[in-house]
Tab-separated table of C-alpha atoms and ligand atoms in Angstrom:
chain	number	residue	atom	x	y	z
M	852	UNK	CA	79.556	101.036	74.226
M	853	UNK	CA	78.643	98.422	71.589
M	854	UNK	CA	81.909	99.164	69.792
M	855	UNK	CA	83.935	98.462	72.947
M	856	UNK	CA	82.012	95.293	73.747
M	857	UNK	CA	82.451	94.050	70.199
M	858	UNK	CA	86.190	94.880	70.130
M	859	UNK	CA	86.634	93.144	73.485
M	860	UNK	CA	85.075	89.936	72.219
M	861	UNK	CA	86.621	90.026	68.727
M	862	UNK	CA	90.175	90.654	69.907
M	863	UNK	CA	90.151	88.643	73.120
M	864	UNK	CA	89.862	91.223	75.886
M	865	UNK	CA	86.624	90.039	77.501
M	866	UNK	CA	84.317	87.080	76.934
M	867	UNK	CA	80.942	86.266	78.433
M	868	UNK	CA	81.446	83.692	81.187
M	869	UNK	CA	80.233	80.162	80.353
M	870	UNK	CA	79.371	81.427	76.885
M	871	UNK	CA	79.047	77.977	75.267
M	872	UNK	CA	76.285	77.234	77.800
M	873	UNK	CA	74.422	80.424	76.997
M	874	UNK	CA	76.361	82.729	79.319
M	875	UNK	CA	76.079	83.347	83.055
M	876	UNK	CA	74.602	86.756	83.871
M	877	UNK	CA	76.906	89.435	85.300
M	878	UNK	CA	80.051	87.319	85.085
M	879	UNK	CA	82.806	87.907	82.538
M	880	UNK	CA	86.113	86.256	81.617
M	881	UNK	CA	89.223	88.157	80.569
M	882	UNK	CA	90.840	86.773	77.426
M	883	UNK	CA	94.524	86.788	76.423
M	884	UNK	CA	94.691	90.568	75.948
M	885	UNK	CA	92.241	91.443	78.717
M	886	UNK	CA	94.164	89.469	81.308
M	887	UNK	CA	97.373	91.345	80.373
M	888	UNK	CA	95.582	94.705	80.535
M	889	UNK	CA	94.017	93.919	83.896
M	890	UNK	CA	97.374	92.754	85.302
M	891	UNK	CA	98.892	96.056	84.186
M	892	UNK	CA	96.104	98.062	85.839
M	893	UNK	CA	96.696	96.222	89.122
M	894	UNK	CA	100.445	96.659	88.790
M	895	UNK	CA	100.034	100.417	88.210
M	896	UNK	CA	97.838	100.701	91.306
M	897	UNK	CA	100.187	98.626	93.473
M	898	UNK	CA	103.150	100.747	92.378
M	899	UNK	CA	101.390	104.020	93.190
M	900	UNK	CA	99.791	102.884	96.441
M	901	UNK	CA	102.432	100.515	97.873
M	902	UNK	CA	105.864	100.429	96.186
M	903	UNK	CA	106.322	104.136	95.557
M	904	UNK	CA	105.416	105.103	99.128
M	905	UNK	CA	107.027	104.631	102.518
M	906	UNK	CA	103.850	104.309	104.519
M	907	UNK	CA	101.878	101.435	102.944
M	908	UNK	CA	102.365	97.658	103.080
M	909	UNK	CA	100.551	94.923	101.170
M	910	UNK	CA	98.346	92.024	102.207
M	911	UNK	CA	96.723	89.040	100.514
M	912	UNK	CA	93.971	87.752	102.794
M	913	UNK	CA	91.686	84.799	102.106
M	914	UNK	CA	88.284	85.133	100.479
M	915	UNK	CA	86.612	82.892	103.045
M	916	UNK	CA	86.529	84.332	106.541
M	917	UNK	CA	84.818	83.488	109.813
M	918	UNK	CA	81.163	84.466	109.436
M	919	UNK	CA	81.474	86.546	112.634
M	920	UNK	CA	83.561	88.968	110.551
M	921	UNK	CA	80.435	89.884	108.578
M	922	UNK	CA	78.320	90.227	111.702
M	923	UNK	CA	80.886	92.605	113.154
M	924	UNK	CA	81.238	94.608	109.941
M	925	UNK	CA	77.466	95.006	109.644
M	926	UNK	CA	77.217	93.178	106.319
M	927	UNK	CA	74.968	90.388	107.618
M	928	UNK	CA	72.449	92.965	108.804
M	929	UNK	CA	72.883	95.901	106.459
M	930	UNK	CA	74.399	94.774	103.183
M	931	UNK	CA	71.248	94.488	101.153
M	932	UNK	CA	69.329	96.020	98.288
M	933	UNK	CA	65.614	96.683	98.614
M	934	UNK	CA	63.767	94.926	95.789
M	935	UNK	CA	60.306	95.490	94.356
M	936	UNK	CA	58.342	93.532	91.739
M	937	UNK	CA	56.239	95.199	89.063
M	938	UNK	CA	52.743	93.706	89.506
M	939	UNK	CA	52.029	94.177	85.805
M	940	UNK	CA	55.055	92.650	84.020
M	941	UNK	CA	56.382	90.710	87.059
M	942	UNK	CA	59.916	92.022	86.582
M	943	UNK	CA	62.067	92.694	89.645
M	944	UNK	CA	64.028	95.899	90.275
M	945	UNK	CA	66.115	97.624	92.878
M	946	UNK	CA	63.827	100.163	94.533
M	947	UNK	CA	66.486	102.880	94.231
M	948	UNK	CA	66.640	102.293	90.464
M	949	UNK	CA	62.934	103.134	89.964
M	950	UNK	CA	62.492	106.656	88.617
M	951	UNK	CA	59.191	108.602	88.964
M	952	UNK	CA	57.572	105.453	90.385
M	953	UNK	CA	57.476	103.966	86.841
M	954	UNK	CA	58.437	100.396	85.948
M	955	UNK	CA	61.589	100.626	83.753
M	956	UNK	CA	60.268	97.690	81.670
M	957	UNK	CA	56.550	98.389	81.092
M	958	UNK	CA	56.003	101.890	82.484
M	959	UNK	CA	53.259	100.868	84.950
M	960	UNK	CA	53.276	102.196	88.508
M	961	UNK	CA	52.033	99.269	90.592
M	962	UNK	CA	54.767	97.646	92.683
M	963	UNK	CA	54.921	95.130	95.534
M	964	UNK	CA	56.227	96.270	98.926
M	965	UNK	CA	60.027	96.507	99.074
M	966	UNK	CA	61.885	93.473	100.459
M	967	UNK	CA	65.479	93.404	101.673
M	968	UNK	CA	67.795	91.102	99.727
M	969	UNK	CA	71.244	90.421	101.182
M	970	UNK	CA	73.979	90.641	98.544
M	971	UNK	CA	76.408	88.188	100.117
M	972	UNK	CA	76.882	84.725	98.595
M	973	UNK	CA	76.481	82.053	101.218
M	974	UNK	CA	78.406	78.815	101.146
M	975	UNK	CA	79.269	76.031	103.551
M	976	UNK	CA	82.565	74.900	104.989
M	977	UNK	CA	83.240	71.180	105.483
M	978	UNK	CA	81.115	68.193	104.673
M	979	UNK	CA	78.313	68.693	107.197
M	980	UNK	CA	75.816	71.427	106.490
M	981	UNK	CA	74.709	73.327	109.565
M	982	UNK	CA	74.801	76.547	111.520
M	983	UNK	CA	78.478	76.434	112.389
M	984	UNK	CA	79.737	75.779	108.899
M	985	UNK	CA	78.029	78.679	107.137
M	986	UNK	CA	80.430	81.014	105.410
M	987	UNK	CA	80.234	83.858	102.909
M	988	UNK	CA	82.307	84.804	99.908
M	989	UNK	CA	83.704	88.180	100.921
M	990	UNK	CA	81.742	91.140	99.517
M	991	UNK	CA	84.739	93.454	100.004
M	992	UNK	CA	88.452	92.893	100.600
M	993	UNK	CA	88.554	95.540	103.338
M	994	UNK	CA	87.603	93.257	106.241
M	995	UNK	CA	90.623	91.012	105.574
M	996	UNK	CA	92.715	94.086	106.319
M	997	UNK	CA	90.904	95.073	109.532
M	998	UNK	CA	91.114	91.608	111.049
M	999	UNK	CA	94.862	91.555	110.305
M	1000	UNK	CA	95.532	95.041	111.687
M	1001	UNK	CA	97.202	93.707	114.847
M	1002	UNK	CA	99.192	91.086	112.927
M	1003	UNK	CA	100.614	93.708	110.584
M	1004	UNK	CA	101.517	96.087	113.412
M	1005	UNK	CA	103.158	93.300	115.415
M	1006	UNK	CA	105.092	91.915	112.454
M	1007	UNK	CA	106.225	95.205	110.897
M	1008	UNK	CA	106.457	97.612	113.881
M	1009	UNK	CA	104.573	100.221	111.827
M	1010	UNK	CA	103.583	103.461	113.517
M	1011	UNK	CA	100.660	105.697	112.544
M	1012	UNK	CA	99.957	106.940	109.960
M	1013	UNK	CA	100.291	103.906	107.718
M	1014	UNK	CA	98.197	101.890	105.312
M	1015	UNK	CA	97.531	98.287	104.351
M	1016	UNK	CA	96.680	97.614	100.713
M	1017	UNK	CA	95.088	94.624	99.085
M	1018	UNK	CA	93.916	93.552	95.641
M	1019	UNK	CA	91.557	90.624	95.329
M	1020	UNK	CA	88.256	89.117	94.332
M	1021	UNK	CA	84.993	90.126	95.927
M	1022	UNK	CA	81.537	88.717	95.344
M	1023	UNK	CA	78.097	90.309	95.413
M	1024	UNK	CA	74.846	88.781	94.319
M	1025	UNK	CA	73.941	91.901	92.326
M	1026	UNK	CA	70.305	92.083	91.386
M	1027	UNK	CA	70.568	94.257	88.333
M	1028	UNK	CA	72.980	93.144	85.670
M	1029	UNK	CA	74.105	95.089	82.657
M	1030	UNK	CA	76.618	97.619	81.441
M	1031	UNK	CA	79.188	94.965	80.575
M	1032	UNK	CA	81.920	94.611	83.235
M	1033	UNK	CA	80.735	97.637	85.200
M	1034	UNK	CA	78.556	95.650	87.577
M	1035	UNK	CA	79.499	92.032	88.081
M	1036	UNK	CA	78.751	89.325	90.611
M	1037	UNK	CA	82.415	88.383	90.859
M	1038	UNK	CA	84.884	91.235	90.532
M	1039	UNK	CA	88.209	92.500	91.799
M	1040	UNK	CA	88.808	95.345	94.201
M	1041	UNK	CA	91.915	97.417	94.927
M	1042	UNK	CA	91.506	98.655	98.475
M	1043	UNK	CA	93.651	100.610	100.862
M	1044	UNK	CA	92.870	101.069	104.552
M	1045	UNK	CA	94.949	103.997	105.716
M	1046	UNK	CA	95.156	104.182	109.529
M	1047	UNK	CA	95.620	107.573	111.135
M	1048	UNK	CA	95.012	109.410	114.366
M	1049	UNK	CA	91.459	110.856	114.537
M	1050	UNK	CA	92.953	114.386	114.461
M	1051	UNK	CA	94.648	113.782	111.103
M	1052	UNK	CA	91.749	111.944	109.440
M	1053	UNK	CA	90.348	114.946	107.524
M	1054	UNK	CA	93.778	115.832	106.177
M	1055	UNK	CA	94.398	112.309	104.845
M	1056	UNK	CA	90.828	112.096	103.503
M	1057	UNK	CA	91.525	115.137	101.274
M	1058	UNK	CA	94.996	113.892	100.356
M	1059	UNK	CA	93.755	110.506	99.228
M	1060	UNK	CA	90.895	112.002	97.211
M	1061	UNK	CA	93.460	114.087	95.306
M	1062	UNK	CA	95.931	111.230	94.881
M	1063	UNK	CA	93.354	108.854	93.535
M	1064	UNK	CA	91.800	111.431	91.228
M	1065	UNK	CA	95.268	112.127	89.823
M	1066	UNK	CA	96.142	108.438	89.381
M	1067	UNK	CA	93.494	107.899	86.698
M	1068	UNK	CA	94.847	110.933	84.832
M	1069	UNK	CA	98.450	109.754	85.208
M	1070	UNK	CA	97.460	106.608	83.356
M	1071	UNK	CA	95.820	108.444	80.512
M	1072	UNK	CA	92.196	109.181	81.360
M	1073	UNK	CA	91.185	112.614	80.125
M	1074	UNK	CA	90.434	115.025	82.927
M	1075	UNK	CA	87.157	116.135	81.351
M	1076	UNK	CA	85.912	112.544	81.679
M	1077	UNK	CA	86.534	112.414	85.427
M	1078	UNK	CA	84.731	114.091	88.296
M	1079	UNK	CA	84.543	113.932	92.071
M	1080	UNK	CA	81.178	113.541	93.757
M	1081	UNK	CA	80.734	113.916	97.482
M	1082	UNK	CA	78.010	111.734	98.979
M	1083	UNK	CA	75.184	113.536	100.744
M	1084	UNK	CA	74.636	112.317	104.334
M	1085	UNK	CA	71.625	110.126	103.447
M	1086	UNK	CA	73.676	108.207	100.877
M	1087	UNK	CA	76.554	107.286	103.195
M	1088	UNK	CA	77.198	103.612	103.971
M	1089	UNK	CA	76.446	102.537	107.537
M	1090	UNK	CA	80.114	102.846	108.538
M	1091	UNK	CA	81.104	106.065	106.764
M	1092	UNK	CA	81.591	109.573	108.134
M	1093	UNK	CA	82.195	110.919	104.670
M	1094	UNK	CA	82.659	109.554	101.163
M	1095	UNK	CA	83.683	110.997	97.803
M	1096	UNK	CA	83.450	109.052	94.565
M	1097	UNK	CA	85.749	109.337	91.594
M	1098	UNK	CA	83.343	109.098	88.669
M	1099	UNK	CA	84.007	108.442	84.989
M	1100	UNK	CA	81.881	109.580	82.084
M	1101	UNK	CA	81.041	106.107	80.723
M	1102	UNK	CA	78.978	105.907	77.514
M	1103	UNK	CA	76.022	105.035	79.812
M	1104	UNK	CA	76.557	108.117	81.993
M	1105	UNK	CA	78.684	109.336	84.912
M	1106	UNK	CA	79.322	106.337	87.175
M	1107	UNK	CA	81.485	105.387	90.137
M	1108	UNK	CA	85.030	104.149	89.587
M	1109	UNK	CA	86.181	104.368	93.156
M	1110	UNK	CA	85.026	105.623	96.535
M	1111	UNK	CA	87.235	107.329	99.108
M	1112	UNK	CA	85.600	106.996	102.519
M	1113	UNK	CA	86.317	108.137	106.032
M	1114	UNK	CA	85.321	105.007	107.969
M	1115	UNK	CA	86.302	106.587	111.302
M	1116	UNK	CA	87.014	103.900	113.953
M	1117	UNK	CA	83.942	101.828	113.124
M	1118	UNK	CA	85.604	98.625	111.909
M	1119	UNK	CA	88.348	98.165	114.483
M	1120	UNK	CA	85.902	98.883	117.313
M	1121	UNK	CA	83.375	96.421	115.927
M	1122	UNK	CA	85.981	93.664	115.532
M	1123	UNK	CA	87.314	94.349	119.013
M	1124	UNK	CA	83.760	94.035	120.385
M	1125	UNK	CA	82.988	90.818	118.538
M	1126	UNK	CA	86.371	89.093	118.912
M	1127	UNK	CA	87.061	90.343	122.461
M	1128	UNK	CA	90.600	91.156	121.348
M	1129	UNK	CA	92.355	94.421	122.075
M	1130	UNK	CA	92.658	96.118	118.691
M	1131	UNK	CA	93.619	99.550	119.975
M	1132	UNK	CA	96.758	101.228	118.772
M	1133	UNK	CA	99.377	101.956	121.405
M	1134	UNK	CA	100.924	105.376	120.908
M	1135	UNK	CA	104.189	104.757	122.738
M	1136	UNK	CA	105.401	108.344	122.579
M	1137	UNK	CA	102.379	109.709	124.468
M	1138	UNK	CA	101.640	106.415	126.175
M	1139	UNK	CA	98.031	106.472	124.972
M	1140	UNK	CA	95.802	103.765	123.547
M	1141	UNK	CA	93.098	104.533	120.991
M	1142	UNK	CA	91.312	103.222	117.910
M	1143	UNK	CA	92.805	104.746	114.752
M	1144	UNK	CA	90.555	106.331	112.143
M	1145	UNK	CA	90.580	104.815	108.685
M	1146	UNK	CA	90.622	106.502	105.292
M	1147	UNK	CA	89.672	104.009	102.608
M	1148	UNK	CA	90.237	104.503	98.877
M	1149	UNK	CA	88.359	101.552	97.382
M	1150	UNK	CA	88.380	100.998	93.633
M	1151	UNK	CA	87.262	98.299	91.233
M	1152	UNK	CA	89.877	96.718	88.975
M	1153	UNK	CA	87.236	95.864	86.386
M	1154	UNK	CA	85.720	99.340	86.348
M	1155	UNK	CA	89.142	100.962	86.020
M	1156	UNK	CA	90.046	98.540	83.214
M	1157	UNK	CA	86.789	99.352	81.419
M	1158	UNK	CA	87.360	103.096	81.808
M	1159	UNK	CA	90.903	102.801	80.419
M	1160	UNK	CA	89.531	100.874	77.435
M	1161	UNK	CA	86.708	103.333	76.758
M	1162	UNK	CA	88.879	106.410	77.175
M	1163	UNK	CA	91.662	105.139	74.922
M	1164	UNK	CA	89.353	104.110	72.085
M	1165	UNK	CA	89.787	106.346	69.020
M	1166	UNK	CA	88.603	106.226	65.461
M	1167	UNK	CA	90.379	108.373	62.921
M	1168	UNK	CA	90.544	108.804	59.166
M	1169	UNK	CA	93.837	107.706	57.619
M	1170	UNK	CA	94.163	107.757	53.822
M	1171	UNK	CA	90.419	107.482	53.389
M	1172	UNK	CA	90.088	104.560	55.792
M	1173	UNK	CA	88.993	104.397	59.420
M	1174	UNK	CA	91.826	103.541	61.761
M	1175	UNK	CA	90.738	102.213	65.173
M	1176	UNK	CA	93.434	102.745	67.755
M	1177	UNK	CA	93.553	102.130	71.501
M	1178	UNK	CA	95.764	104.922	72.772
M	1179	UNK	CA	96.405	103.093	76.042
M	1180	UNK	CA	99.115	104.396	78.354
M	1181	UNK	CA	102.290	102.441	77.595
M	1182	UNK	CA	102.330	100.931	81.071
M	1183	UNK	CA	98.842	99.536	80.519
M	1184	UNK	CA	99.078	98.363	76.892
M	1185	UNK	CA	98.808	94.542	76.862
M	1186	UNK	CA	101.432	94.185	74.115
M	1187	UNK	CA	104.420	96.488	73.998
M	1188	UNK	CA	106.041	95.274	70.763
M	1189	UNK	CA	104.781	93.301	67.763
M	1190	UNK	CA	107.370	91.759	65.456
M	1191	UNK	CA	106.101	91.440	61.910
M	1192	UNK	CA	107.932	89.819	58.977
M	1193	UNK	CA	107.156	91.542	55.683
M	1194	UNK	CA	107.286	88.293	53.699
M	1195	UNK	CA	106.209	85.184	55.539
M	1196	UNK	CA	107.401	82.913	52.729
M	1197	UNK	CA	110.990	84.121	53.049
M	1198	UNK	CA	112.474	81.861	55.713
M	1199	UNK	CA	115.461	84.153	56.311
M	1200	UNK	CA	113.142	87.043	57.159
M	1201	UNK	CA	110.933	84.814	59.328
M	1202	UNK	CA	113.935	83.408	61.209
M	1203	UNK	CA	115.397	86.859	61.778
M	1204	UNK	CA	112.029	88.155	63.010
M	1205	UNK	CA	111.637	85.198	65.370
M	1206	UNK	CA	115.159	85.683	66.728
M	1207	UNK	CA	114.460	89.374	67.338
M	1208	UNK	CA	111.329	88.434	69.256
M	1209	UNK	CA	113.267	85.894	71.331
M	1210	UNK	CA	115.628	88.638	72.469
M	1211	UNK	CA	113.035	91.385	72.996
M	1212	UNK	CA	110.605	89.217	74.942
M	1213	UNK	CA	113.145	89.009	77.766
M	1214	UNK	CA	112.337	92.682	78.411
M	1215	UNK	CA	108.910	93.414	76.906
M	1216	UNK	CA	105.630	91.646	76.273
M	1217	UNK	CA	105.957	90.826	72.555
M	1218	UNK	CA	104.011	89.029	69.866
M	1219	UNK	CA	105.060	87.661	66.498
M	1220	UNK	CA	102.482	87.785	63.725
M	1221	UNK	CA	102.723	86.812	60.077
M	1222	UNK	CA	99.096	86.001	59.344
M	1223	UNK	CA	98.291	88.887	56.997
M	1224	UNK	CA	99.740	91.630	54.818
M	1225	UNK	CA	101.609	94.373	56.655
M	1226	UNK	CA	98.847	97.014	56.366
M	1227	UNK	CA	96.349	94.682	57.982
M	1228	UNK	CA	98.848	93.642	60.666
M	1229	UNK	CA	99.428	97.296	61.607
M	1230	UNK	CA	95.681	97.878	61.855
M	1231	UNK	CA	95.232	94.829	64.072
M	1232	UNK	CA	97.988	95.979	66.422
M	1233	UNK	CA	96.628	99.559	66.562
M	1234	UNK	CA	93.232	98.203	67.487
M	1235	UNK	CA	94.609	96.471	70.593
M	1236	UNK	CA	96.941	99.295	71.592
M	1237	UNK	CA	100.333	97.697	70.789
M	1238	UNK	CA	102.904	100.442	71.383
M	1239	UNK	CA	105.433	99.571	68.659
M	1240	UNK	CA	105.546	97.397	65.543
M	1241	UNK	CA	108.928	96.139	64.387
M	1242	UNK	CA	108.940	95.144	60.719
M	1243	UNK	CA	111.603	92.883	59.287
M	1244	UNK	CA	112.008	93.180	55.503
M	1245	UNK	CA	114.363	92.023	52.740
M	1246	UNK	CA	116.752	94.921	53.394
M	1247	UNK	CA	117.007	93.881	57.043
M	1248	UNK	CA	118.923	90.799	55.943
M	1249	UNK	CA	121.612	93.019	54.398
M	1250	UNK	CA	121.669	96.278	56.406
M	1251	UNK	CA	120.784	94.657	59.756
M	1252	UNK	CA	118.129	97.287	60.359
M	1253	UNK	CA	114.389	97.093	60.989
M	1254	UNK	CA	111.496	99.546	60.770
M	1255	UNK	CA	109.923	100.576	64.057
M	1256	UNK	CA	106.451	102.137	63.832
M	1257	UNK	CA	104.954	104.217	66.629
M	1258	UNK	CA	101.267	103.453	67.393
M	1259	UNK	CA	100.223	107.028	68.089
M	1260	UNK	CA	102.151	109.020	65.489
M	1261	UNK	CA	102.509	106.217	62.923
M	1262	UNK	CA	106.022	107.603	62.340
M	1263	UNK	CA	108.467	104.936	61.207
M	1264	UNK	CA	112.136	104.883	62.248
M	1265	UNK	CA	114.837	102.705	60.753
M	1266	UNK	CA	116.831	101.217	63.654
M	1267	UNK	CA	119.885	98.964	63.749
M	1268	UNK	CA	118.947	95.564	65.171
M	1269	UNK	CA	121.727	95.736	67.741
M	1270	UNK	CA	120.305	99.106	68.936
M	1271	UNK	CA	116.690	97.918	69.079
M	1272	UNK	CA	116.690	96.956	72.743
M	1273	UNK	CA	118.117	100.344	73.801
M	1274	UNK	CA	115.765	102.244	71.479
M	1275	UNK	CA	112.658	100.473	72.772
M	1276	UNK	CA	113.759	100.686	76.411
M	1277	UNK	CA	113.981	104.460	76.015
M	1278	UNK	CA	110.644	104.696	74.190
M	1279	UNK	CA	108.832	102.432	76.629
M	1280	UNK	CA	109.992	104.259	79.751
M	1281	UNK	CA	107.070	105.028	82.047
P	2188	LIG	N1	85.169	98.566	101.082
P	2188	LIG	C1	84.324	99.553	100.523
P	2188	LIG	C2	83.567	99.090	99.373
P	2188	LIG	O1	83.575	97.915	99.040
P	2188	LIG	P1	82.023	99.876	97.435
P	2188	LIG	O2	81.700	101.272	96.965
P	2188	LIG	O3	80.895	98.958	97.713
P	2188	LIG	O4	82.942	100.067	98.707
P	2188	LIG	C3	84.222	99.788	96.057
P	2188	LIG	O5	82.978	99.199	96.374
P	2188	LIG	C4	84.489	99.674	94.562
P	2188	LIG	O6	84.381	98.321	94.132
P	2188	LIG	C5	83.503	100.449	93.676
P	2188	LIG	O7	83.857	101.800	93.555
P	2188	LIG	C6	83.616	99.708	92.378
P	2188	LIG	O8	84.718	100.180	91.618
P	2188	LIG	C7	83.894	98.278	92.806
P	2188	LIG	N2	82.656	97.487	92.754
P	2188	LIG	C8	81.699	97.405	93.691
P	2188	LIG	N3	80.714	96.582	93.303
P	2188	LIG	C9	81.049	96.132	92.072
P	2188	LIG	C10	80.440	95.249	91.126
P	2188	LIG	N4	79.296	94.634	91.389
P	2188	LIG	N5	81.076	95.032	89.947
P	2188	LIG	C11	82.268	95.632	89.675
P	2188	LIG	N6	82.889	96.461	90.527
P	2188	LIG	C12	82.292	96.715	91.710
């Protein structure tokens, strides 16, 4: 894990938030490469869950919602961790993280009674503090979907089964920090609420578990590093009838990437109760009204991004030296093409290289780099997962060809400049 954390900082994937002030615990900033990678992860999810299907539409709801939303959803009452303090070393822990009744810090076994600690961040709306202006930063994006269920039906004429998908920030005042971007206080979720008749809920629950398990593999995660784990009854969230996690074998152990839950009709019923609005679905064919069941695949953008980074990280021996390479799926790689002039003092080569970049960047995310010798430049691009390096040399000025090097095979092809766009388009198809 240290190698990933160090690469992330050194090459601009992830920085500690507020670092110059000492760093704010459990918050992280994505740097130039990290923000590209994360965008690509979200794009890949949106394609699979929304654009490549006929039965899902998107939504972008606000982070601040009426505080009654969280009463109805059960978060005000139930969304807490139970905390205990070690009487010996005074450190605080989540009760469910204590193993064999031993303090993880000092090993003693004397704890205070458990106390509930709500994970929602409270804030206030407007200038006057008071009961009516209390609000929370949303702890999940899901509720934005439930409260818009009627709006989406009315504006799109969707019939069951169909889903509403959303990607956005969520906030939780997590007690235990650590494991880099795995557990953060501010993070992004990719959530789908898939509405179905109660009769079809089990079928779609299984389908979505399979689809989501496959998605991580489609984007390059090795199957042996993924597993499904069904929650036992006593572990289920207050709303869930069933839940299965997709877990990844992180360097710190198997941990949750995503949960696929059967939320039954809990949320729509609760919001109907609290808002006094009719949120039932009208089945016009059978002239019946009922609350749909909901299957919810809910994943973390940051956890997926971290898993893609960890899984793609490789070290290999090349000519007696260690080559670090991120074998990221081409769709996820932050940079698709690097354009490298062989001699930075030769202005003709530099100009040609810059002109090539100008053309290619209309189609691909490109960088130009002339800050080191070619061997070093290749190594730097491998380390951040750049798919192809295009090298412009003295011969290029005469033969109008460049060398294109493949990240994974390191094979180099000589390609005519006027064929470069076509060549790369073919290679970067995904
Ligand atoms: N709407 C259901 C829900 O929010 P969850 O299991 O609490 O379920 C879903 O969260 C996903 O969100 C998790 O599988 C994880 O990927 C991500 N997630 C949750 N808490 C997180 C945190 N503190 N930091 C980063 N990601 C988190």
